[in-house]
Amino acid sequence: MNSLSLLCHWTMKPTCRILTSCRNSALFGFPPAKCYHGLAKNGNLSNFCVNFEQISQFHTNPFRVSASGHVFDDALKASQVPSWSFGQSGVISRSYSVGTTSRGVSVIARLASKFRNLSTSIETRVNENNFERIYVQGGINVKPVTVERIDKDENVVREEESRIEVSDEKQNISNQEGLDEAKVVNAQREYSDIEKDAWKLLRDSVVTYCGTPVGTVAANDPGDKQTLNYDQVFIRDFVPSALAFLLKGEGEIVKNFLLHTLQLQSWEKTVDCYSPGQGLMPASFKVRTVPLDGNKYEEVLDPDFGESAIGRVAPVDSGLWWIILLRAYGKITGDYALQERVDVQTGLKMILNLCLTDGFDMFPSLLVTDGSCMIDRRMGIHGHPLEIQALFYSALRCSREMLALNDGSNILVRAINNRLSALSFHIREYYWVDMKKINEIYRYKTEEYSTEATNKFNIYPEQIPLWLMDWIPEEGGYFIGNLQPAHMDFRFFTLGNLWSIVSSLGTPKQNDSVLNLIEAKWDDLVGHMPLKICYPALEFEEWRIITGSDPKNTPWSYHNSGSWPTLLWQFTLACLKMGRIDLAQKAADLAEKRLRSDRWPEYYDTRTGKFIGKQSRLYQTWTIAGYLTTKMLLENPEKAALLFWDEDYELLEICVCALSKSGRKKCSRGAAKSQILI
């Protein structure tokens, strides 16, 4: 049997040094679990999961890990999912010959049935410094993907206890009593025909892996002969589906999704320029079937980090959405044990380290390439697009709530606080435009070389487009789409502005102004179908230069100012936060008139969103899920409070201006404080 030396930090950080002979092999040479399918004796197709379990107990010595036990061929239960190697960035699968001996380990399949109830859970107590109660599937791998059976203690509540049925229509459900509060039962009324149809379509889109639900496909149009990548599970697209299931009290699929995508996270930093950076989450994954010998096949999860996408752009927003969904799962279900797991905490820190890494940029906003978010084609958003900054701010606020406080995370929490403070000031001060600010820009002086310059980014007044001067209302404003030296993208990007409201990236006054602008420009931003992804469209020579003559992003179509119904649930969440339920209800009623008859399209075209998109996929899952989430939020507005953030006044007291070290004038927080409505 191979021996293996392991040096690992006590905090189980991903910087462990593992000495092993195989780059992507599982620890101790045990391969990951796979889902096999084959022909039973009676000729019927059967499936079973082969799971090679190694019990490893972490002793109190932080520099020594011992492992012992036997490995058995066990049929994986429906409530479990497999475990795989410590670091990988490709297809998660490994062939294994059942009944053979590998690395001195004898696999005895006939004994598997005796050990079906062998625990593979990670059981930790909050703030407990020793790891004597940690049992990890597959050796000492700190990233178990098993959806474990959790024994009840003072910090963990059985999942079975969360399965409650409400028969009394007037029974009030508290949001503070753990998993028992997870199930939201709409017993007060019958579902309408459109809601029944939507729920059926959403359930039909569910993807299973080894018999367990792990997500929903992007689109499930039975008449679509060229699916492209719409048959995959996208992290971004699954968020409204996850919220719909959570609000209905069905959290299993969300938990499985969070754990599976965590296993697909890139855990290895390599010098290969086509390998994802450490901590990057994939844009999507697909369950593939791989044939084996003997009329058998196995299911594998194949992630896409952008190497198959149009433009080959890595997804920046996937990790941010994953963090946001992780918090939403805990808030709605009360199952905070999931985010306290060692593997989840480690994956969370890896995403944060990737986002908070110092670079050449001078701004607190994230520098990203074009096509790295929901707008995944060239649309001139390279640089510091608002959508990424708003999601980044939201993910940082989520992480600050979920990170386990210890000696290893204190530095990271301090870095998060500093970044939150700097980012909020940067966006509120420099991205915001209203009638007053536009008039200031119109009178800017240029070529100001000074630390106290008014025109810090050397913006030329001639950049103000003519459409904006006529379009901006007297009351209302918004955050511009992008800001770079000598460049302001004055387009209105809906997703970034909505999440600026949801996360309180904007001040209360700014948040109100954004909704005032949407109301004032309802015909332009909503029209016949909510909501425009951006406004206005790029046309003529500007379209040709900026999009590269993209035939899909023609003016008023797709990402170039098309109307996307999935934005409805995010608009609803923003409206509920600001007490504008009337606007949300108006948009929901408008969408409800057409979505079902139009067969739930992905997007709509033309200036007013009157026509179904020329290349729009039908039965688009996040259109369906967005509608259902909207309906449930409107019926249970108290649930919306679990998904948004209020103003954090402590951030206004933090100044992280680096110029103060050189004796120069310290940047003022007064401008930001003066806009807060207390």
XYZ file of C-alpha atoms in Angstrom:
678
model
C 0.000 0.000 0.000
C 1.292 3.420 -0.915
C 2.295 5.647 1.912
C 1.429 9.299 1.831
C 2.769 12.186 3.838
C 0.549 15.145 4.410
C 1.316 18.519 5.907
C -1.765 20.597 6.451
C -2.633 23.776 8.248
C -4.778 23.266 11.304
C -7.509 25.395 9.816
C -7.838 23.052 6.815
C -7.043 25.780 4.308
C -6.749 24.852 0.622
C -3.024 25.548 0.779
C -2.345 22.071 2.135
C 0.743 20.400 0.740
C -0.092 16.900 -0.366
C 2.658 14.604 -1.540
C 1.177 12.089 -3.895
C 2.203 10.413 -7.090
C -0.811 11.368 -9.175
C -1.825 14.956 -9.943
C -5.557 14.439 -10.057
C -5.886 11.222 -8.129
C -7.968 10.921 -5.021
C -6.161 10.940 -1.731
C -4.658 7.629 -0.582
C -5.221 6.337 -4.103
C -8.931 5.711 -3.632
C -10.951 6.767 -6.675
C -14.063 8.895 -6.348
C -17.568 7.506 -6.344
C -19.305 7.080 -9.665
C -22.790 6.219 -10.726
C -22.824 2.977 -12.714
C -25.684 1.637 -14.776
C -25.979 -1.836 -16.153
C -28.298 -4.664 -17.117
C -29.682 -6.678 -14.232
C -30.257 -10.417 -14.480
C -33.883 -9.904 -15.430
C -32.834 -7.698 -18.326
C -34.080 -4.468 -16.785
C -31.871 -1.431 -16.693
C -30.585 -0.822 -13.217
C -28.259 1.726 -11.747
C -26.103 1.718 -8.708
C -23.357 3.911 -7.351
C -20.023 2.409 -6.491
C -18.564 4.307 -3.594
C -15.193 3.434 -2.147
C -15.328 4.742 1.376
C -12.357 5.280 3.568
C -12.970 6.402 7.135
C -10.398 8.917 8.253
C -10.339 10.516 11.642
C -8.504 13.775 12.233
C -6.630 13.690 15.505
C -5.847 16.687 17.614
C -2.273 16.911 16.373
C -2.441 19.673 13.721
C 0.517 18.310 11.779
C -0.284 14.629 11.687
C -3.194 12.859 10.091
C -3.704 9.129 10.393
C -6.119 7.098 8.325
C -7.213 3.527 8.638
C -10.165 1.414 7.669
C -11.546 -0.774 4.943
C -12.944 0.066 1.563
C -16.229 -1.381 0.442
C -18.219 -1.355 -2.754
C -21.399 0.270 -1.519
C -24.558 1.125 -3.347
C -24.905 4.866 -2.849
C -28.213 5.947 -1.459
C -30.504 8.336 -3.252
C -29.767 11.001 -0.684
C -26.030 10.837 -1.324
C -23.771 12.152 -4.003
C -20.229 11.069 -4.827
C -16.855 12.318 -3.709
C -13.905 12.849 -5.963
C -10.359 14.018 -6.115
C -8.889 16.967 -4.252
C -8.029 19.049 -7.287
C -9.422 18.993 -10.793
C -10.736 21.270 -13.476
C -12.210 18.849 -15.985
C -14.613 15.922 -16.156
C -15.163 14.367 -12.750
C -14.889 10.685 -13.391
C -12.494 7.826 -13.009
C -12.831 4.273 -14.170
C -12.410 1.522 -11.594
C -12.521 -2.191 -11.996
C -14.858 -3.718 -9.429
C -13.532 -6.835 -7.733
C -9.863 -6.076 -8.327
C -7.104 -4.928 -6.028
C -5.554 -1.483 -6.455
C -2.695 -0.090 -4.369
C -3.028 -2.953 -1.929
C -6.690 -2.287 -1.189
C -9.037 -5.226 -1.562
C -12.514 -4.353 -2.745
C -15.096 -6.897 -1.628
C -18.374 -6.026 -3.284
C -20.437 -8.656 -1.528
C -19.817 -7.062 1.842
C -21.168 -3.705 0.736
C -24.705 -4.302 1.913
C -23.499 -4.656 5.502
C -22.144 -1.150 5.537
C -24.857 0.928 3.895
C -25.330 3.017 6.957
C -21.654 3.837 7.356
C -21.449 7.522 8.247
C -19.753 9.808 5.740
C -20.827 13.057 7.250
C -18.774 15.968 8.378
C -19.918 16.663 11.914
C -18.384 19.738 13.450
C -19.387 21.950 16.299
C -19.345 25.704 15.914
C -16.102 27.269 17.205
C -14.714 23.870 18.195
C -10.969 23.741 17.666
C -10.460 19.995 17.373
C -11.490 17.760 14.527
C -12.095 14.545 16.466
C -15.643 14.258 15.163
C -14.873 14.746 11.475
C -15.400 11.741 9.244
C -14.716 12.323 5.579
C -15.644 10.146 2.665
C -12.729 9.099 0.491
C -9.840 9.417 2.948
C -8.823 12.794 4.286
C -10.311 14.706 1.398
C -11.672 17.897 2.924
C -14.198 18.323 0.119
C -16.798 15.582 0.617
C -19.665 15.897 -1.803
C -21.892 13.481 0.072
C -25.189 14.976 1.087
C -24.843 13.423 4.482
C -27.296 12.108 7.007
C -26.720 14.498 9.875
C -27.137 13.298 13.441
C -28.987 15.744 15.631
C -27.109 17.809 18.206
C -27.384 21.310 19.560
C -26.169 22.890 16.294
C -27.612 20.543 13.680
C -31.254 19.722 13.143
C -32.442 16.675 11.282
C -33.547 17.414 7.763
C -36.495 15.130 8.335
C -37.869 17.470 10.977
C -38.169 20.228 8.390
C -40.758 18.277 6.416
C -43.939 19.724 7.831
C -47.367 20.123 6.359
C -49.523 23.080 7.146
C -53.228 22.279 7.194
C -54.466 25.428 8.889
C -54.681 28.239 6.372
C -54.287 30.853 9.102
C -51.218 29.297 10.720
C -48.336 31.783 10.916
C -44.871 30.490 10.141
C -41.965 32.119 11.959
C -38.692 32.608 10.107
C -36.495 32.093 13.163
C -37.008 28.480 14.173
C -34.537 26.605 11.971
C -35.371 24.018 9.379
C -38.935 23.652 10.640
C -39.631 26.983 8.970
C -38.322 25.945 5.556
C -41.624 24.921 4.023
C -43.793 27.710 2.695
C -47.175 26.212 1.842
C -49.539 28.301 -0.196
C -52.595 26.805 1.442
C -54.474 30.080 1.296
C -55.509 29.750 -2.319
C -55.515 27.445 -5.295
C -52.802 27.815 -7.887
C -53.934 29.459 -11.100
C -53.627 27.568 -14.364
C -50.532 29.513 -15.362
C -48.841 28.724 -12.041
C -49.703 25.035 -12.315
C -48.264 24.993 -15.814
C -45.138 26.812 -14.655
C -44.513 24.398 -11.779
C -44.928 21.405 -14.076
C -42.445 22.857 -16.549
C -39.968 23.708 -13.786
C -40.093 20.187 -12.395
C -39.690 18.736 -15.885
C -36.451 20.702 -16.251
C -34.830 19.130 -13.175
C -31.549 17.300 -13.812
C -30.637 14.263 -11.704
C -27.258 12.725 -10.978
C -27.050 9.281 -9.405
C -30.747 9.541 -8.668
C -30.620 12.873 -6.855
C -31.749 16.275 -8.227
C -28.812 18.623 -8.797
C -30.208 21.516 -10.842
C -32.332 22.567 -13.795
C -31.439 22.843 -17.472
C -31.307 26.298 -19.039
C -34.134 25.543 -21.464
C -36.327 22.523 -22.118
C -37.964 23.151 -25.471
C -39.103 19.799 -26.935
C -39.079 21.305 -30.433
C -35.506 22.567 -30.253
C -33.302 20.460 -32.545
C -30.093 22.354 -31.762
C -29.755 22.625 -27.985
C -26.197 24.045 -27.978
C -25.451 24.475 -24.250
C -29.041 25.107 -23.171
C -29.249 21.521 -21.902
C -26.677 22.308 -19.204
C -27.121 23.475 -15.618
C -25.882 27.065 -15.297
C -25.023 28.482 -11.879
C -26.414 31.880 -12.874
C -29.589 30.488 -14.421
C -30.332 28.150 -11.527
C -30.621 30.935 -8.926
C -34.307 31.809 -9.628
C -35.110 28.082 -9.803
C -33.400 27.583 -6.443
C -35.347 30.439 -4.865
C -38.621 29.051 -6.204
C -37.890 25.654 -4.656
C -36.701 27.205 -1.387
C -39.764 29.413 -1.045
C -41.916 26.331 -1.640
C -40.037 24.454 1.091
C -38.109 22.076 -1.188
C -34.494 22.666 -0.264
C -32.935 19.315 -1.171
C -32.208 20.192 -4.796
C -30.580 23.480 -3.738
C -28.375 21.768 -1.173
C -27.309 19.164 -3.719
C -26.583 21.884 -6.259
C -24.425 23.868 -3.845
C -22.374 20.827 -2.862
C -21.966 19.482 -6.389
C -20.859 22.783 -7.874
C -18.447 23.140 -4.964
C -16.794 19.905 -6.087
C -16.446 21.292 -9.603
C -14.598 24.326 -8.307
C -11.033 24.577 -9.556
C -8.762 23.551 -6.682
C -5.462 23.471 -8.504
C -3.362 26.378 -9.672
C -1.407 25.397 -12.759
C 0.835 27.110 -15.265
C -1.356 25.987 -18.132
C -2.931 29.125 -19.538
C -6.101 27.210 -20.358
C -6.660 25.995 -16.798
C -9.017 27.932 -14.545
C -7.604 29.919 -11.672
C -7.774 28.445 -8.208
C -11.219 28.993 -6.738
C -13.020 29.720 -10.015
C -16.534 28.298 -10.249
C -17.697 26.894 -13.600
C -20.302 28.651 -15.701
C -22.245 25.423 -16.084
C -22.057 21.665 -15.913
C -23.674 18.751 -17.674
C -24.423 15.199 -16.594
C -22.850 12.981 -19.234
C -23.136 9.237 -19.704
C -19.900 7.372 -20.417
C -20.091 3.767 -21.679
C -18.082 1.079 -19.890
C -17.429 -2.580 -20.534
C -20.093 -5.180 -19.923
C -23.171 -3.225 -20.977
C -22.575 -0.683 -18.251
C -22.176 3.038 -18.232
C -21.456 5.708 -15.691
C -22.679 9.240 -15.089
C -20.097 11.999 -14.809
C -20.318 15.745 -14.202
C -18.611 17.732 -16.931
C -18.017 21.406 -15.985
C -17.514 24.265 -18.417
C -15.204 27.049 -17.228
C -15.617 28.954 -20.461
C -13.471 26.750 -22.647
C -16.554 25.709 -24.624
C -18.432 29.007 -24.442
C -18.755 31.493 -27.278
C -15.786 33.798 -26.930
C -14.026 31.464 -24.462
C -14.549 33.853 -21.549
C -14.287 32.644 -17.959
C -17.417 33.330 -15.868
C -16.665 35.962 -13.235
C -20.182 36.034 -11.815
C -20.620 32.281 -11.158
C -18.756 32.307 -7.845
C -20.575 35.473 -6.785
C -23.993 33.929 -7.509
C -22.941 30.761 -5.655
C -22.150 32.762 -2.513
C -25.434 34.679 -2.750
C -27.400 31.442 -3.139
C -25.567 29.819 -0.215
C -26.698 32.639 2.070
C -30.257 32.506 0.700
C -30.399 28.764 1.425
C -29.463 29.321 5.056
C -31.775 32.301 5.498
C -34.858 30.613 4.065
C -34.396 27.074 5.437
C -32.589 27.867 8.676
C -30.066 25.136 7.836
C -26.912 27.047 8.736
C -25.013 23.800 9.253
C -24.366 23.640 5.513
C -22.400 26.886 5.391
C -20.473 25.865 8.531
C -19.071 22.713 6.899
C -15.325 22.610 6.454
C -15.491 22.049 2.709
C -18.025 24.853 2.183
C -15.990 27.276 4.279
C -12.863 26.358 2.328
C -14.566 26.821 -1.030
C -15.993 30.148 0.119
C -12.548 31.393 1.110
C -11.095 30.323 -2.232
C -13.653 32.392 -4.149
C -12.937 35.394 -1.936
C -9.183 35.030 -2.300
C -9.588 34.944 -6.067
C -11.697 38.121 -6.047
C -9.653 40.018 -3.461
C -6.240 39.340 -4.983
C -4.196 42.477 -5.465
C -3.435 43.454 -9.035
C -2.383 46.424 -11.099
C -5.762 48.101 -10.841
C -6.143 51.286 -8.765
C -9.899 51.001 -8.239
C -11.769 48.900 -5.639
C -14.065 47.600 -8.400
C -13.320 44.307 -10.144
C -11.584 44.503 -13.511
C -13.131 41.968 -15.900
C -13.326 41.228 -19.591
C -16.296 41.563 -21.908
C -18.802 38.710 -21.790
C -17.976 37.501 -18.274
C -21.478 37.860 -16.769
C -25.126 37.618 -17.873
C -24.162 39.604 -20.969
C -21.875 36.846 -22.222
C -21.119 38.260 -25.657
C -19.191 41.302 -26.758
C -21.213 44.363 -25.767
C -18.587 46.887 -24.736
C -18.747 46.173 -21.001
C -15.079 45.298 -20.513
C -13.478 47.130 -17.625
C -15.539 47.656 -14.476
C -19.167 46.846 -15.413
C -21.809 47.745 -12.844
C -23.381 44.274 -12.861
C -20.187 42.622 -11.600
C -19.594 45.345 -8.991
C -23.115 45.004 -7.568
C -22.879 41.213 -7.402
C -19.366 41.490 -5.944
C -20.634 43.820 -3.221
C -23.541 41.445 -2.485
C -21.220 38.432 -2.301
C -18.893 40.261 0.097
C -21.778 41.104 2.402
C -22.948 37.479 2.260
C -19.450 36.203 3.030
C -19.030 38.475 6.005
C -22.142 36.890 7.511
C -21.181 33.288 6.767
C -17.436 33.110 7.433
C -16.579 31.227 10.603
C -14.593 33.583 12.818
C -11.209 32.212 13.829
C -7.559 33.151 13.649
C -7.399 32.107 10.018
C -10.378 34.166 8.849
C -9.832 37.403 10.779
C -7.521 38.821 8.136
C -9.995 37.896 5.395
C -12.895 39.538 7.236
C -10.830 42.704 7.654
C -10.061 42.700 3.936
C -13.778 42.272 3.175
C -14.697 45.243 5.367
C -12.084 47.435 3.735
C -13.211 46.435 0.241
C -16.888 46.967 1.069
C -16.172 50.453 2.343
C -14.038 51.451 -0.622
C -16.378 49.889 -3.194
C -19.523 51.512 -1.815
C -17.877 54.944 -1.786
C -16.492 54.439 -5.306
C -19.833 53.392 -6.845
C -21.959 55.946 -4.994
C -19.634 58.813 -5.787
C -18.475 58.134 -9.348
C -21.087 55.859 -10.980
C -24.145 57.869 -9.990
C -25.809 60.243 -12.470
C -28.918 62.377 -12.226
C -29.823 65.757 -13.663
C -27.532 67.562 -11.218
C -24.548 65.256 -11.813
C -24.887 65.377 -15.589
C -24.838 69.155 -15.456
C -21.624 68.961 -13.405
C -20.011 66.671 -15.983
C -21.183 69.004 -18.730
C -19.078 71.773 -17.141
C -16.033 69.626 -16.284
C -12.540 70.973 -16.762
C -10.154 68.468 -18.302
C -6.450 67.608 -18.009
C -6.478 68.197 -14.252
C -3.251 66.843 -12.784
C -3.821 66.855 -9.022
C -4.864 64.611 -6.170
C -7.675 67.078 -5.493
C -8.959 67.222 -9.083
C -12.714 67.397 -9.539
C -12.611 65.494 -12.822
C -10.629 62.547 -11.435
C -11.079 60.269 -14.445
C -10.511 62.966 -17.066
C -14.005 62.666 -18.526
C -14.569 64.881 -21.556
C -17.981 66.610 -21.521
C -18.448 65.692 -25.176
C -18.958 62.100 -24.025
C -22.426 62.906 -22.715
C -24.737 61.439 -25.373
C -27.547 63.546 -26.788
C -30.147 60.896 -25.970
C -29.283 61.142 -22.261
C -29.734 64.913 -22.041
C -33.280 64.550 -23.340
C -34.022 61.263 -21.547
C -32.991 61.829 -17.921
C -36.027 62.869 -15.830
C -36.050 65.739 -13.367
C -36.689 63.322 -10.525
C -34.689 60.132 -10.567
C -31.248 58.855 -11.429
C -29.244 55.659 -11.903
C -25.804 54.076 -11.791
C -23.990 54.135 -15.118
C -22.870 50.918 -16.743
C -19.099 51.386 -16.600
C -16.343 53.780 -15.575
C -12.761 53.888 -16.824
C -10.203 56.612 -17.517
C -11.709 59.058 -20.024
C -14.769 56.854 -20.457
C -18.232 56.707 -18.915
C -20.741 54.217 -20.279
C -24.012 56.079 -19.747
C -26.239 53.144 -20.697
C -28.758 52.009 -18.085
C -28.045 48.375 -17.123
C -31.001 46.927 -15.259
C -29.407 44.017 -13.379
C -26.620 46.143 -11.891
C -29.025 48.860 -10.768
C -31.444 46.358 -9.231
C -28.715 44.625 -7.244
C -27.367 47.984 -6.137
C -30.767 48.443 -4.483
C -31.009 44.901 -3.111
C -27.526 44.971 -1.558
C -27.658 48.626 -0.435
C -24.681 49.408 -2.617
C -26.540 52.640 -3.326
C -27.713 55.016 -0.640
C -31.418 54.985 0.332
C -31.889 58.192 -1.638
C -30.193 56.740 -4.717
C -32.206 53.514 -4.455
C -35.440 55.484 -4.438
C -34.248 57.504 -7.395
C -33.550 54.375 -9.477
C -37.124 53.152 -9.010
C -38.411 56.660 -9.710
C -36.531 56.634 -12.995
C -37.925 53.210 -13.944
C -41.426 54.458 -13.193
C -40.887 57.679 -15.154
C -39.424 55.785 -18.124
C -41.757 52.806 -17.911
C -42.462 52.686 -21.642
C -38.725 52.573 -22.443
C -37.556 50.147 -19.746
C -40.640 47.907 -19.439
C -43.012 48.431 -22.356
C -44.925 45.269 -23.222
C -42.632 42.903 -21.284
C -40.402 43.601 -18.271
C -37.517 44.346 -18.340
C -34.895 45.800 -20.673
C -31.484 44.314 -19.991
C -29.991 47.693 -20.923
C -31.053 50.961 -22.494
C -30.639 52.238 -25.154
C -29.509 49.825 -27.869
C -26.287 50.169 -29.819
C -27.162 51.039 -33.408
C -25.577 51.673 -36.801
C -21.810 52.224 -36.780
C -21.635 52.067 -32.995
C -23.200 48.587 -33.074
C -20.754 47.433 -35.738
C -17.669 48.646 -33.864
C -18.585 47.740 -30.286
C -20.280 44.352 -30.860
C -18.120 43.310 -33.795
C -21.224 43.212 -36.028
C -22.760 40.509 -33.842
C -25.814 39.169 -35.750
C -27.465 38.007 -32.518
C -26.991 41.299 -30.673
C -28.703 43.398 -33.305
C -30.364 46.594 -32.027
C -33.205 45.999 -29.555
C -32.557 42.268 -29.431
C -30.917 39.798 -27.036
C -28.251 41.578 -24.943
C -28.488 44.717 -27.050
C -31.512 46.107 -25.222
C -33.731 43.051 -25.428
C -36.402 42.463 -22.767
C -35.702 39.620 -20.306
C -38.602 38.285 -18.165
C -36.154 36.665 -15.709
C -35.274 40.153 -14.436
C -38.814 40.337 -13.032
C -38.009 38.570 -9.745
C -35.026 40.829 -9.103
C -37.133 43.890 -9.854
C -39.757 42.571 -7.433
C -37.152 42.070 -4.721
C -35.860 45.631 -5.159
C -39.388 47.069 -5.107
C -40.337 45.170 -1.960
C -37.248 46.452 -0.210
C -38.103 50.055 -1.054
C -41.810 49.666 -0.288
C -42.889 49.969 -3.942
C -45.010 46.848 -4.185
C -47.282 48.678 -6.642
C -44.522 48.797 -9.251
C -43.689 45.119 -8.776
C -47.330 44.072 -9.057
C -47.780 46.165 -12.182
C -44.808 44.481 -13.860
C -45.927 40.999 -12.767
C -49.440 41.529 -14.133
C -47.961 42.700 -17.420
C -45.734 39.632 -17.767
C -48.495 37.223 -16.768
C -50.613 38.235 -19.741
C -48.168 36.850 -22.289
C -45.624 34.432 -20.834
C -47.735 31.289 -20.970
C -49.259 31.968 -24.388
C -45.815 32.830 -25.751
C -44.419 29.544 -24.323
C -42.072 31.159 -21.782
C -39.461 32.658 -24.132
C -35.934 33.595 -23.130
C -36.182 37.216 -24.260
C -38.255 39.658 -26.341
C -37.252 42.029 -29.154
C -38.069 45.569 -30.358
C -38.077 48.861 -28.467
C -41.124 47.957 -26.398
C -40.556 44.197 -26.077
C -43.522 43.430 -28.291
C -42.164 40.424 -30.215
C -40.612 37.147 -29.088
C -36.857 37.221 -29.681
C -35.822 36.079 -33.132
C -33.426 33.481 -31.666
C -35.127 33.185 -28.293
C -35.303 29.706 -26.759
C -38.799 28.703 -25.665
C -39.591 27.147 -22.294
C -36.608 28.966 -20.818
C -36.249 27.742 -17.247
C -35.194 30.980 -15.600
C -38.131 32.737 -17.237
C -40.456 30.177 -15.665
C -38.692 30.203 -12.305
C -38.460 33.994 -12.265
C -42.224 34.249 -12.648
C -42.879 31.729 -9.866
C -40.404 33.427 -7.531
C -42.067 36.758 -8.242
C -45.513 35.412 -7.382
C -44.331 33.898 -4.106
C -42.450 37.030 -3.076
C -45.515 39.187 -3.725
C -47.668 36.831 -1.657
C -45.079 36.550 1.124
C -43.289 39.914 1.173
C -41.793 39.090 4.573
C -39.678 36.455 2.802
C -38.082 39.149 0.674
C -36.486 40.584 3.815
C -34.394 37.411 4.020
C -32.854 38.126 0.625
C -31.869 41.799 0.751
C -29.622 43.958 2.960
C -30.223 47.228 4.751
C -27.749 50.081 4.901
C -24.606 49.264 6.891
C -23.749 52.512 8.638
C -20.516 51.142 10.085
C -19.034 50.968 6.605
C -19.367 54.738 6.332
C -16.931 55.141 9.206
C -14.194 53.119 7.527
C -11.710 54.891 5.293
C -9.123 52.797 3.489
C -7.594 55.518 1.362
C -3.986 54.531 0.734
C -2.990 58.138 0.109
C -3.143 58.882 3.833
C 0.112 56.983 4.342
C 2.014 59.442 2.177
C 0.760 62.481 4.038
C -1.583 63.586 1.275
C -5.125 64.661 1.929
C -7.324 61.854 3.211
C -10.366 61.064 1.115
C -13.589 62.299 2.653
C -16.564 60.119 3.554
C -18.715 63.183 4.070
C -20.122 63.081 0.564
C -21.421 59.566 1.096
C -22.709 60.231 4.613
C -24.593 63.318 3.524
C -26.790 61.237 1.201
C -27.907 58.780 3.867
C -31.470 59.233 5.052
C -31.530 58.395 8.745
